[in-house]
Amino acid sequence: MKNRNLSAWVDEVAQQTRPDRVVFCDGSEEENRTLIQGMLGDGTLIALNGERYPNCYLHRSDPTDVARTEHLTFICSRDKEDAGPTNNWMSPDEATRKVGRLFDGAMKGRTMYVVPYLMGPVGSPSAKVGVEITDSPYVVASMRIMTRMGKVALDALGGSDDYCRGLHSLGDLSPERRFVCHFPAERLIWSIGSGYGGNALLGKKCFALRIASTMARDEGWFAEHMLILGLEDPEGRVTYVCAAFPSACGKTNLAMLVPPASQKGWKVWTVGDDIAWLRIGPDGRLWAINPEAGFFGVAPGTSSRTNPNALATLSRSSIFTNVALTPEGTPWWEGFDGPVPPALTDWRGNRWTPDSKEPAAHPNSRFTSPARQCPSISPEFDAPGGVPISAIIFGGRRARLAPLVYEARDWTHGVYLGATMASETTAAATGKVGVVRRDPMAMRPFCGYNMGDYFRHWIELGANRPAFPKIFHVNWFRQGESGKFLWPGFGENLRVLRWIAARVRGAAEGRETPLGIMPADGELDTSGLDVNDEALRELFAIDREPWLEEARDRAAFLESFGARMPEALLRLNQDLAARMRA
Ligand code: O2Y
Ligand code: MN
């Protein structure tokens, strides 16, 4: 290996963790085949029906290790204030004492894999290199799908020491000894005790969001929890949009939206489903790349009705985690197409029938699939410069309160809309339904520093930038008095995207309201929909008392950041209350 800094770190880690052997991953087909064979041999993977799901495998994680663990995730900045009230903080000294020592001898009897990976398209000035050292071959195979992994990353790194170091070990998989620690000053991640998803595939939430958000603050860009899509109109013009939603709001479905038959000539191109890195281009616009190369999508609820593009994407060369298995050797989950099979093997490997009390697939079961397999993948997916963003959408799940769509009055007002975003929990996410959780810009679990400073960074980067995107807020989930959803959602959300694109191009007037700019009469195309005038009125209704209550709740949240909260956002919240009282 040519890179002296990397060699020294690898040696140091091997000294500490004591693996039986060290493998430097090149990302080749042959290397992947060998890894897969090894995992099929020891039961880490189960081969799926090769005719219906070629090159696809099932992995079952430890039953105590089935999701990201926010309460075991720490920001290890020197000063606690720099982590802020939304993060768990551990001092670097305590992390060394408490977590560092768990790596001593942790890889004895195991192979240590060195996984160089590139976040972003090859040749992109926005791309960044990470190296994950792990003792999990499942993590290696997953990183090969989720990132540009191996030689391509080492080539990009050359002799530089500019890379994010991530040390991961399965440890003993005990939740008592499970920690995910981030050291922003050192661009370093330590993860031990989990082999699952965001805890273990360190390129995703740990690097591309938590560490990258601190780099973005220091270097003048944005690392965001946003999908990126291109909306093509019948004339062939493409409007690129980023959108941030908390979980359970259909983010992957929106990224891969298939326009209904009524929307002839319209098309959605998928650039990314989860993370966007945005930089100011020479033209003063914001340009976005998707740092990832794959999708780690939630399986339950994915069907040909909700997301046909996801179904096509996951039908080959994919790894499934914690889904159920049919007797034919195909994956299955709640909400899948067709009738519920009479007998299955559940996500734990036990026999399951429709009478069983528990779901067959774990609610957080996943597919890991190459993005290039997505039928709607954008021709610009690998563009080194990314795509120019014309609109940023913030959204949440609110049964009452939030209108279907409205536009911020200006950039700072848009930052305010993002900073005060909230969503109601669903049973699948927490077991409790309808609890409002503030999740600013959907970054609450992913911002690697004090979110008060994060909002200031947003305000400052967009100040006096006339070519920056317009900002919108959407809510697909508003319900009428009877509890029925007022908006059909799914593919019909394209109609809302069309209004947004029209606003961006100056082709829709809009109308001023106390919340922001809403579609003027007739600007939102509802033709052919089962949405009558009364439902449309309710979708855009502004109810004074609930909004005053909301403003009070927002004030308490914004004030929890103390002096770090920009005054401008506090003022905009007072302004909202004043408009509601007026
Ligand atoms: O539970 C996990 O480890 C996965 S979380 C995840 C995966 C893909 C995209 N987004 C998320 C998320 O939590 O936002
Ligand atoms: Mn996400």
PDB file of N, CA and C in Angstrom, residues 426-510:
ATOM      1  N   THR A 426     -45.348   7.211  13.828  1.00  0.00           N
ATOM      2  CA  THR A 426     -46.253   6.149  13.388  1.00  0.00           C
ATOM      3  C   THR A 426     -45.971   4.926  14.256  1.00  0.00           C
ATOM      4  N   ALA A 427     -46.904   3.981  14.241  1.00  0.00           N
ATOM      5  CA  ALA A 427     -46.720   2.771  15.060  1.00  0.00           C
ATOM      6  C   ALA A 427     -45.436   2.054  14.658  1.00  0.00           C
ATOM      7  N   ALA A 428     -45.148   2.008  13.346  1.00  0.00           N
ATOM      8  CA  ALA A 428     -43.972   1.272  12.877  1.00  0.00           C
ATOM      9  C   ALA A 428     -42.689   1.865  13.444  1.00  0.00           C
ATOM     10  N   ALA A 429     -42.664   3.201  13.593  1.00  0.00           N
ATOM     11  CA  ALA A 429     -41.416   3.844  14.023  1.00  0.00           C
ATOM     12  C   ALA A 429     -41.192   3.694  15.526  1.00  0.00           C
ATOM     13  N   THR A 430     -42.212   3.915  16.346  1.00  0.00           N
ATOM     14  CA  THR A 430     -41.957   3.979  17.790  1.00  0.00           C
ATOM     15  C   THR A 430     -42.941   3.162  18.623  1.00  0.00           C
ATOM     16  N   GLY A 431     -43.988   2.664  17.997  1.00  0.00           N
ATOM     17  CA  GLY A 431     -45.021   1.988  18.782  1.00  0.00           C
ATOM     18  C   GLY A 431     -46.074   2.969  19.273  1.00  0.00           C
ATOM     19  N   LYS A 432     -45.716   4.272  19.364  1.00  0.00           N
ATOM     20  CA  LYS A 432     -46.687   5.287  19.795  1.00  0.00           C
ATOM     21  C   LYS A 432     -47.122   6.072  18.568  1.00  0.00           C
ATOM     22  N   VAL A 433     -48.415   6.333  18.454  1.00  0.00           N
ATOM     23  CA  VAL A 433     -48.923   7.003  17.265  1.00  0.00           C
ATOM     24  C   VAL A 433     -49.218   8.472  17.576  1.00  0.00           C
ATOM     25  N   GLY A 434     -48.807   9.347  16.670  1.00  0.00           N
ATOM     26  CA  GLY A 434     -49.258  10.737  16.741  1.00  0.00           C
ATOM     27  C   GLY A 434     -48.488  11.636  17.689  1.00  0.00           C
ATOM     28  N   VAL A 435     -47.347  11.191  18.205  1.00  0.00           N
ATOM     29  CA  VAL A 435     -46.547  12.049  19.081  1.00  0.00           C
ATOM     30  C   VAL A 435     -45.692  12.961  18.196  1.00  0.00           C
ATOM     31  N   VAL A 436     -45.805  14.288  18.441  1.00  0.00           N
ATOM     32  CA  VAL A 436     -45.058  15.239  17.594  1.00  0.00           C
ATOM     33  C   VAL A 436     -43.593  15.254  18.020  1.00  0.00           C
ATOM     34  N   ARG A 437     -42.726  15.036  17.064  1.00  0.00           N
ATOM     35  CA  ARG A 437     -41.281  15.074  17.342  1.00  0.00           C
ATOM     36  C   ARG A 437     -40.667  16.135  16.448  1.00  0.00           C
ATOM     37  N   ARG A 438     -39.996  17.110  17.051  1.00  0.00           N
ATOM     38  CA  ARG A 438     -39.296  18.131  16.259  1.00  0.00           C
ATOM     39  C   ARG A 438     -38.045  17.490  15.655  1.00  0.00           C
ATOM     40  N   ASP A 439     -37.897  17.635  14.364  1.00  0.00           N
ATOM     41  CA  ASP A 439     -36.759  17.018  13.667  1.00  0.00           C
ATOM     42  C   ASP A 439     -36.266  18.007  12.610  1.00  0.00           C
ATOM     43  N   PRO A 440     -35.498  19.023  13.045  1.00  0.00           N
ATOM     44  CA  PRO A 440     -35.101  20.089  12.125  1.00  0.00           C
ATOM     45  C   PRO A 440     -34.380  19.540  10.891  1.00  0.00           C
ATOM     46  N   MET A 441     -34.907  19.876   9.757  1.00  0.00           N
ATOM     47  CA  MET A 441     -34.332  19.489   8.472  1.00  0.00           C
ATOM     48  C   MET A 441     -34.060  17.983   8.387  1.00  0.00           C
ATOM     49  N   ALA A 442     -34.818  17.207   9.213  1.00  0.00           N
ATOM     50  CA  ALA A 442     -34.630  15.744   9.308  1.00  0.00           C
ATOM     51  C   ALA A 442     -33.198  15.392   9.696  1.00  0.00           C
ATOM     52  N   MET A 443     -32.517  16.318  10.357  1.00  0.00           N
ATOM     53  CA  MET A 443     -31.108  16.131  10.717  1.00  0.00           C
ATOM     54  C   MET A 443     -30.898  15.896  12.207  1.00  0.00           C
ATOM     55  N   ARG A 444     -31.976  15.876  12.993  1.00  0.00           N
ATOM     56  CA  ARG A 444     -31.795  15.778  14.441  1.00  0.00           C
ATOM     57  C   ARG A 444     -30.836  14.638  14.844  1.00  0.00           C
ATOM     58  N   PRO A 445     -30.999  13.416  14.298  1.00  0.00           N
ATOM     59  CA  PRO A 445     -30.067  12.361  14.722  1.00  0.00           C
ATOM     60  C   PRO A 445     -28.734  12.401  13.978  1.00  0.00           C
ATOM     61  N   PHE A 446     -28.586  13.348  13.036  1.00  0.00           N
ATOM     62  CA  PHE A 446     -27.443  13.244  12.118  1.00  0.00           C
ATOM     63  C   PHE A 446     -26.541  14.472  12.060  1.00  0.00           C
ATOM     64  N   CYS A 447     -26.896  15.533  12.780  1.00  0.00           N
ATOM     65  CA  CYS A 447     -26.043  16.719  12.738  1.00  0.00           C
ATOM     66  C   CYS A 447     -24.909  16.513  13.741  1.00  0.00           C
ATOM     67  N   GLY A 448     -23.680  16.623  13.263  1.00  0.00           N
ATOM     68  CA  GLY A 448     -22.528  16.304  14.111  1.00  0.00           C
ATOM     69  C   GLY A 448     -22.106  17.435  15.027  1.00  0.00           C
ATOM     70  N   TYR A 449     -22.895  18.507  15.115  1.00  0.00           N
ATOM     71  CA  TYR A 449     -22.534  19.623  15.993  1.00  0.00           C
ATOM     72  C   TYR A 449     -23.800  20.319  16.483  1.00  0.00           C
ATOM     73  N   ASN A 450     -23.613  21.384  17.253  1.00  0.00           N
ATOM     74  CA  ASN A 450     -24.744  22.101  17.857  1.00  0.00           C
ATOM     75  C   ASN A 450     -25.682  22.633  16.760  1.00  0.00           C
ATOM     76  N   MET A 451     -26.947  22.254  16.823  1.00  0.00           N
ATOM     77  CA  MET A 451     -27.856  22.638  15.729  1.00  0.00           C
ATOM     78  C   MET A 451     -28.129  24.136  15.695  1.00  0.00           C
ATOM     79  N   GLY A 452     -27.885  24.841  16.803  1.00  0.00           N
ATOM     80  CA  GLY A 452     -27.986  26.306  16.750  1.00  0.00           C
ATOM     81  C   GLY A 452     -26.952  26.851  15.768  1.00  0.00           C
ATOM     82  N   ASP A 453     -25.733  26.316  15.854  1.00  0.00           N
ATOM     83  CA  ASP A 453     -24.677  26.723  14.913  1.00  0.00           C
ATOM     84  C   ASP A 453     -25.016  26.278  13.480  1.00  0.00           C
ATOM     85  N   TYR A 454     -25.666  25.128  13.400  1.00  0.00           N
ATOM     86  CA  TYR A 454     -26.063  24.580  12.088  1.00  0.00           C
ATOM     87  C   TYR A 454     -27.056  25.531  11.390  1.00  0.00           C
ATOM     88  N   PHE A 455     -28.029  26.035  12.160  1.00  0.00           N
ATOM     89  CA  PHE A 455     -28.995  26.973  11.556  1.00  0.00           C
ATOM     90  C   PHE A 455     -28.279  28.261  11.119  1.00  0.00           C
ATOM     91  N   ARG A 456     -27.340  28.702  11.956  1.00  0.00           N
ATOM     92  CA  ARG A 456     -26.584  29.919  11.598  1.00  0.00           C
ATOM     93  C   ARG A 456     -25.816  29.689  10.293  1.00  0.00           C
ATOM     94  N   HIS A 457     -25.200  28.494  10.158  1.00  0.00           N
ATOM     95  CA  HIS A 457     -24.470  28.149   8.932  1.00  0.00           C
ATOM     96  C   HIS A 457     -25.412  28.208   7.725  1.00  0.00           C
ATOM     97  N   TRP A 458     -26.611  27.661   7.892  1.00  0.00           N
ATOM     98  CA  TRP A 458     -27.595  27.697   6.800  1.00  0.00           C
ATOM     99  C   TRP A 458     -27.937  29.138   6.417  1.00  0.00           C
ATOM    100  N   ILE A 459     -28.211  29.975   7.430  1.00  0.00           N
ATOM    101  CA  ILE A 459     -28.615  31.356   7.150  1.00  0.00           C
ATOM    102  C   ILE A 459     -27.486  32.082   6.439  1.00  0.00           C
ATOM    103  N   GLU A 460     -26.258  31.901   6.960  1.00  0.00           N
ATOM    104  CA  GLU A 460     -25.135  32.675   6.417  1.00  0.00           C
ATOM    105  C   GLU A 460     -24.758  32.235   5.008  1.00  0.00           C
ATOM    106  N   LEU A 461     -24.784  30.918   4.752  1.00  0.00           N
ATOM    107  CA  LEU A 461     -24.363  30.454   3.415  1.00  0.00           C
ATOM    108  C   LEU A 461     -25.337  30.932   2.330  1.00  0.00           C
ATOM    109  N   GLY A 462     -26.603  31.116   2.716  1.00  0.00           N
ATOM    110  CA  GLY A 462     -27.591  31.516   1.707  1.00  0.00           C
ATOM    111  C   GLY A 462     -27.838  33.012   1.625  1.00  0.00           C
ATOM    112  N   ALA A 463     -27.158  33.772   2.497  1.00  0.00           N
ATOM    113  CA  ALA A 463     -27.417  35.224   2.510  1.00  0.00           C
ATOM    114  C   ALA A 463     -26.929  35.858   1.202  1.00  0.00           C
ATOM    115  N   ASN A 464     -27.753  36.714   0.627  1.00  0.00           N
ATOM    116  CA  ASN A 464     -27.423  37.421  -0.622  1.00  0.00           C
ATOM    117  C   ASN A 464     -27.025  36.470  -1.745  1.00  0.00           C
ATOM    118  N   ARG A 465     -27.762  35.423  -1.892  1.00  0.00           N
ATOM    119  CA  ARG A 465     -27.514  34.447  -2.961  1.00  0.00           C
ATOM    120  C   ARG A 465     -28.780  34.348  -3.810  1.00  0.00           C
ATOM    121  N   PRO A 466     -28.972  35.261  -4.746  1.00  0.00           N
ATOM    122  CA  PRO A 466     -30.232  35.264  -5.507  1.00  0.00           C
ATOM    123  C   PRO A 466     -30.451  33.988  -6.318  1.00  0.00           C
ATOM    124  N   ALA A 467     -29.375  33.264  -6.642  1.00  0.00           N
ATOM    125  CA  ALA A 467     -29.560  32.055  -7.463  1.00  0.00           C
ATOM    126  C   ALA A 467     -29.795  30.806  -6.615  1.00  0.00           C
ATOM    127  N   PHE A 468     -29.900  30.998  -5.292  1.00  0.00           N
ATOM    128  CA  PHE A 468     -30.138  29.832  -4.432  1.00  0.00           C
ATOM    129  C   PHE A 468     -31.567  29.311  -4.608  1.00  0.00           C
ATOM    130  N   PRO A 469     -31.798  28.038  -4.219  1.00  0.00           N
ATOM    131  CA  PRO A 469     -33.135  27.453  -4.401  1.00  0.00           C
ATOM    132  C   PRO A 469     -34.203  28.176  -3.599  1.00  0.00           C
ATOM    133  N   LYS A 470     -35.442  28.101  -4.086  1.00  0.00           N
ATOM    134  CA  LYS A 470     -36.596  28.501  -3.281  1.00  0.00           C
ATOM    135  C   LYS A 470     -36.869  27.358  -2.301  1.00  0.00           C
ATOM    136  N   ILE A 471     -37.464  27.702  -1.147  1.00  0.00           N
ATOM    137  CA  ILE A 471     -37.711  26.674  -0.127  1.00  0.00           C
ATOM    138  C   ILE A 471     -39.218  26.498   0.092  1.00  0.00           C
ATOM    139  N   PHE A 472     -39.632  25.236   0.184  1.00  0.00           N
ATOM    140  CA  PHE A 472     -41.064  24.897   0.330  1.00  0.00           C
ATOM    141  C   PHE A 472     -41.268  23.964   1.524  1.00  0.00           C
ATOM    142  N   HIS A 473     -42.511  23.924   2.020  1.00  0.00           N
ATOM    143  CA  HIS A 473     -42.889  22.932   3.030  1.00  0.00           C
ATOM    144  C   HIS A 473     -44.083  22.149   2.512  1.00  0.00           C
ATOM    145  N   VAL A 474     -44.042  20.814   2.659  1.00  0.00           N
ATOM    146  CA  VAL A 474     -45.181  19.990   2.218  1.00  0.00           C
ATOM    147  C   VAL A 474     -45.650  19.082   3.352  1.00  0.00           C
ATOM    148  N   ASN A 475     -46.910  18.681   3.258  1.00  0.00           N
ATOM    149  CA  ASN A 475     -47.490  17.712   4.200  1.00  0.00           C
ATOM    150  C   ASN A 475     -48.485  16.861   3.422  1.00  0.00           C
ATOM    151  N   TRP A 476     -48.078  15.634   3.103  1.00  0.00           N
ATOM    152  CA  TRP A 476     -48.963  14.750   2.326  1.00  0.00           C
ATOM    153  C   TRP A 476     -50.037  14.117   3.216  1.00  0.00           C
ATOM    154  N   PHE A 477     -49.961  14.330   4.532  1.00  0.00           N
ATOM    155  CA  PHE A 477     -50.682  13.461   5.470  1.00  0.00           C
ATOM    156  C   PHE A 477     -51.821  14.156   6.218  1.00  0.00           C
ATOM    157  N   ARG A 478     -52.267  15.305   5.746  1.00  0.00           N
ATOM    158  CA  ARG A 478     -53.328  16.018   6.455  1.00  0.00           C
ATOM    159  C   ARG A 478     -54.634  15.220   6.363  1.00  0.00           C
ATOM    160  N   GLN A 479     -55.351  15.172   7.500  1.00  0.00           N
ATOM    161  CA  GLN A 479     -56.594  14.409   7.549  1.00  0.00           C
ATOM    162  C   GLN A 479     -57.789  15.335   7.770  1.00  0.00           C
ATOM    163  N   GLY A 480     -58.929  14.887   7.247  1.00  0.00           N
ATOM    164  CA  GLY A 480     -60.178  15.615   7.487  1.00  0.00           C
ATOM    165  C   GLY A 480     -60.743  15.251   8.855  1.00  0.00           C
ATOM    166  N   GLU A 481     -61.899  15.828   9.176  1.00  0.00           N
ATOM    167  CA  GLU A 481     -62.539  15.564  10.473  1.00  0.00           C
ATOM    168  C   GLU A 481     -62.736  14.075  10.720  1.00  0.00           C
ATOM    169  N   SER A 482     -63.072  13.335   9.633  1.00  0.00           N
ATOM    170  CA  SER A 482     -63.361  11.906   9.779  1.00  0.00           C
ATOM    171  C   SER A 482     -62.094  11.070   9.947  1.00  0.00           C
ATOM    172  N   GLY A 483     -60.936  11.701   9.866  1.00  0.00           N
ATOM    173  CA  GLY A 483     -59.681  10.952   9.987  1.00  0.00           C
ATOM    174  C   GLY A 483     -59.194  10.405   8.652  1.00  0.00           C
ATOM    175  N   LYS A 484     -59.901  10.773   7.566  1.00  0.00           N
ATOM    176  CA  LYS A 484     -59.501  10.281   6.237  1.00  0.00           C
ATOM    177  C   LYS A 484     -58.420  11.221   5.657  1.00  0.00           C
ATOM    178  N   PHE A 485     -57.411  10.624   5.005  1.00  0.00           N
ATOM    179  CA  PHE A 485     -56.405  11.472   4.352  1.00  0.00           C
ATOM    180  C   PHE A 485     -57.075  12.325   3.277  1.00  0.00           C
ATOM    181  N   LEU A 486     -56.719  13.615   3.257  1.00  0.00           N
ATOM    182  CA  LEU A 486     -57.351  14.531   2.295  1.00  0.00           C
ATOM    183  C   LEU A 486     -56.677  14.482   0.925  1.00  0.00           C
ATOM    184  N   TRP A 487     -55.418  14.014   0.919  1.00  0.00           N
ATOM    185  CA  TRP A 487     -54.647  14.023  -0.328  1.00  0.00           C
ATOM    186  C   TRP A 487     -54.264  12.589  -0.677  1.00  0.00           C
ATOM    187  N   PRO A 488     -54.359  12.183  -1.963  1.00  0.00           N
ATOM    188  CA  PRO A 488     -54.111  10.772  -2.288  1.00  0.00           C
ATOM    189  C   PRO A 488     -52.642  10.341  -2.144  1.00  0.00           C
ATOM    190  N   GLY A 489     -51.720  11.275  -2.225  1.00  0.00           N
ATOM    191  CA  GLY A 489     -50.302  10.945  -2.015  1.00  0.00           C
ATOM    192  C   GLY A 489     -49.699  10.127  -3.144  1.00  0.00           C
ATOM    193  N   PHE A 490     -48.623   9.413  -2.816  1.00  0.00           N
ATOM    194  CA  PHE A 490     -47.881   8.563  -3.767  1.00  0.00           C
ATOM    195  C   PHE A 490     -47.648   9.300  -5.093  1.00  0.00           C
ATOM    196  N   GLY A 491     -48.013   8.663  -6.228  1.00  0.00           N
ATOM    197  CA  GLY A 491     -47.724   9.257  -7.535  1.00  0.00           C
ATOM    198  C   GLY A 491     -48.372  10.622  -7.727  1.00  0.00           C
ATOM    199  N   GLU A 492     -49.505  10.851  -7.039  1.00  0.00           N
ATOM    200  CA  GLU A 492     -50.206  12.131  -7.216  1.00  0.00           C
ATOM    201  C   GLU A 492     -49.422  13.294  -6.600  1.00  0.00           C
ATOM    202  N   ASN A 493     -48.421  12.987  -5.778  1.00  0.00           N
ATOM    203  CA  ASN A 493     -47.584  14.075  -5.239  1.00  0.00           C
ATOM    204  C   ASN A 493     -46.867  14.824  -6.366  1.00  0.00           C
ATOM    205  N   LEU A 494     -46.813  14.188  -7.532  1.00  0.00           N
ATOM    206  CA  LEU A 494     -46.222  14.857  -8.691  1.00  0.00           C
ATOM    207  C   LEU A 494     -46.899  16.202  -8.969  1.00  0.00           C
ATOM    208  N   ARG A 495     -48.198  16.277  -8.688  1.00  0.00           N
ATOM    209  CA  ARG A 495     -48.940  17.515  -8.959  1.00  0.00           C
ATOM    210  C   ARG A 495     -48.396  18.661  -8.098  1.00  0.00           C
ATOM    211  N   VAL A 496     -47.987  18.312  -6.872  1.00  0.00           N
ATOM    212  CA  VAL A 496     -47.406  19.333  -5.993  1.00  0.00           C
ATOM    213  C   VAL A 496     -46.017  19.713  -6.510  1.00  0.00           C
ATOM    214  N   LEU A 497     -45.252  18.715  -6.930  1.00  0.00           N
ATOM    215  CA  LEU A 497     -43.922  19.012  -7.520  1.00  0.00           C
ATOM    216  C   LEU A 497     -44.071  19.927  -8.737  1.00  0.00           C
ATOM    217  N   ARG A 498     -45.141  19.709  -9.495  1.00  0.00           N
ATOM    218  CA  ARG A 498     -45.357  20.553 -10.689  1.00  0.00           C
ATOM    219  C   ARG A 498     -45.577  22.011 -10.294  1.00  0.00           C
ATOM    220  N   TRP A 499     -46.346  22.227  -9.213  1.00  0.00           N
ATOM    221  CA  TRP A 499     -46.567  23.622  -8.784  1.00  0.00           C
ATOM    222  C   TRP A 499     -45.243  24.233  -8.312  1.00  0.00           C
ATOM    223  N   ILE A 500     -44.460  23.436  -7.616  1.00  0.00           N
ATOM    224  CA  ILE A 500     -43.156  23.922  -7.135  1.00  0.00           C
ATOM    225  C   ILE A 500     -42.278  24.306  -8.335  1.00  0.00           C
ATOM    226  N   ALA A 501     -42.251  23.429  -9.332  1.00  0.00           N
ATOM    227  CA  ALA A 501     -41.437  23.720 -10.528  1.00  0.00           C
ATOM    228  C   ALA A 501     -41.954  24.974 -11.242  1.00  0.00           C
ATOM    229  N   ALA A 502     -43.278  25.135 -11.238  1.00  0.00           N
ATOM    230  CA  ALA A 502     -43.858  26.325 -11.890  1.00  0.00           C
ATOM    231  C   ALA A 502     -43.445  27.597 -11.139  1.00  0.00           C
ATOM    232  N   ARG A 503     -43.447  27.535  -9.816  1.00  0.00           N
ATOM    233  CA  ARG A 503     -43.012  28.697  -9.008  1.00  0.00           C
ATOM    234  C   ARG A 503     -41.554  29.044  -9.320  1.00  0.00           C
ATOM    235  N   VAL A 504     -40.736  27.993  -9.415  1.00  0.00           N
ATOM    236  CA  VAL A 504     -39.308  28.200  -9.662  1.00  0.00           C
ATOM    237  C   VAL A 504     -39.096  28.867 -11.023  1.00  0.00           C
ATOM    238  N   ARG A 505     -39.925  28.476 -12.001  1.00  0.00           N
ATOM    239  CA  ARG A 505     -39.761  29.021 -13.355  1.00  0.00           C
ATOM    240  C   ARG A 505     -40.551  30.313 -13.565  1.00  0.00           C
ATOM    241  N   GLY A 506     -41.195  30.777 -12.519  1.00  0.00           N
ATOM    242  CA  GLY A 506     -41.971  32.017 -12.642  1.00  0.00           C
ATOM    243  C   GLY A 506     -43.262  31.803 -13.394  1.00  0.00           C
ATOM    244  N   ALA A 507     -43.759  30.551 -13.425  1.00  0.00           N
ATOM    245  CA  ALA A 507     -44.969  30.258 -14.193  1.00  0.00           C
ATOM    246  C   ALA A 507     -46.202  30.105 -13.299  1.00  0.00           C
ATOM    247  N   ALA A 508     -46.073  30.373 -12.010  1.00  0.00           N
ATOM    248  CA  ALA A 508     -47.245  30.349 -11.113  1.00  0.00           C
ATOM    249  C   ALA A 508     -47.168  31.567 -10.210  1.00  0.00           C
ATOM    250  N   GLU A 509     -48.319  32.207 -10.029  1.00  0.00           N
ATOM    251  CA  GLU A 509     -48.389  33.450  -9.241  1.00  0.00           C
ATOM    252  C   GLU A 509     -48.291  33.203  -7.744  1.00  0.00           C
ATOM    253  N   GLY A 510     -49.025  32.175  -7.286  1.00  0.00           N
ATOM    254  CA  GLY A 510     -49.136  31.934  -5.854  1.00  0.00           C
ATOM    255  C   GLY A 510     -49.974  33.010  -5.188  1.00  0.00           C
TER     256      GLY A 510
END
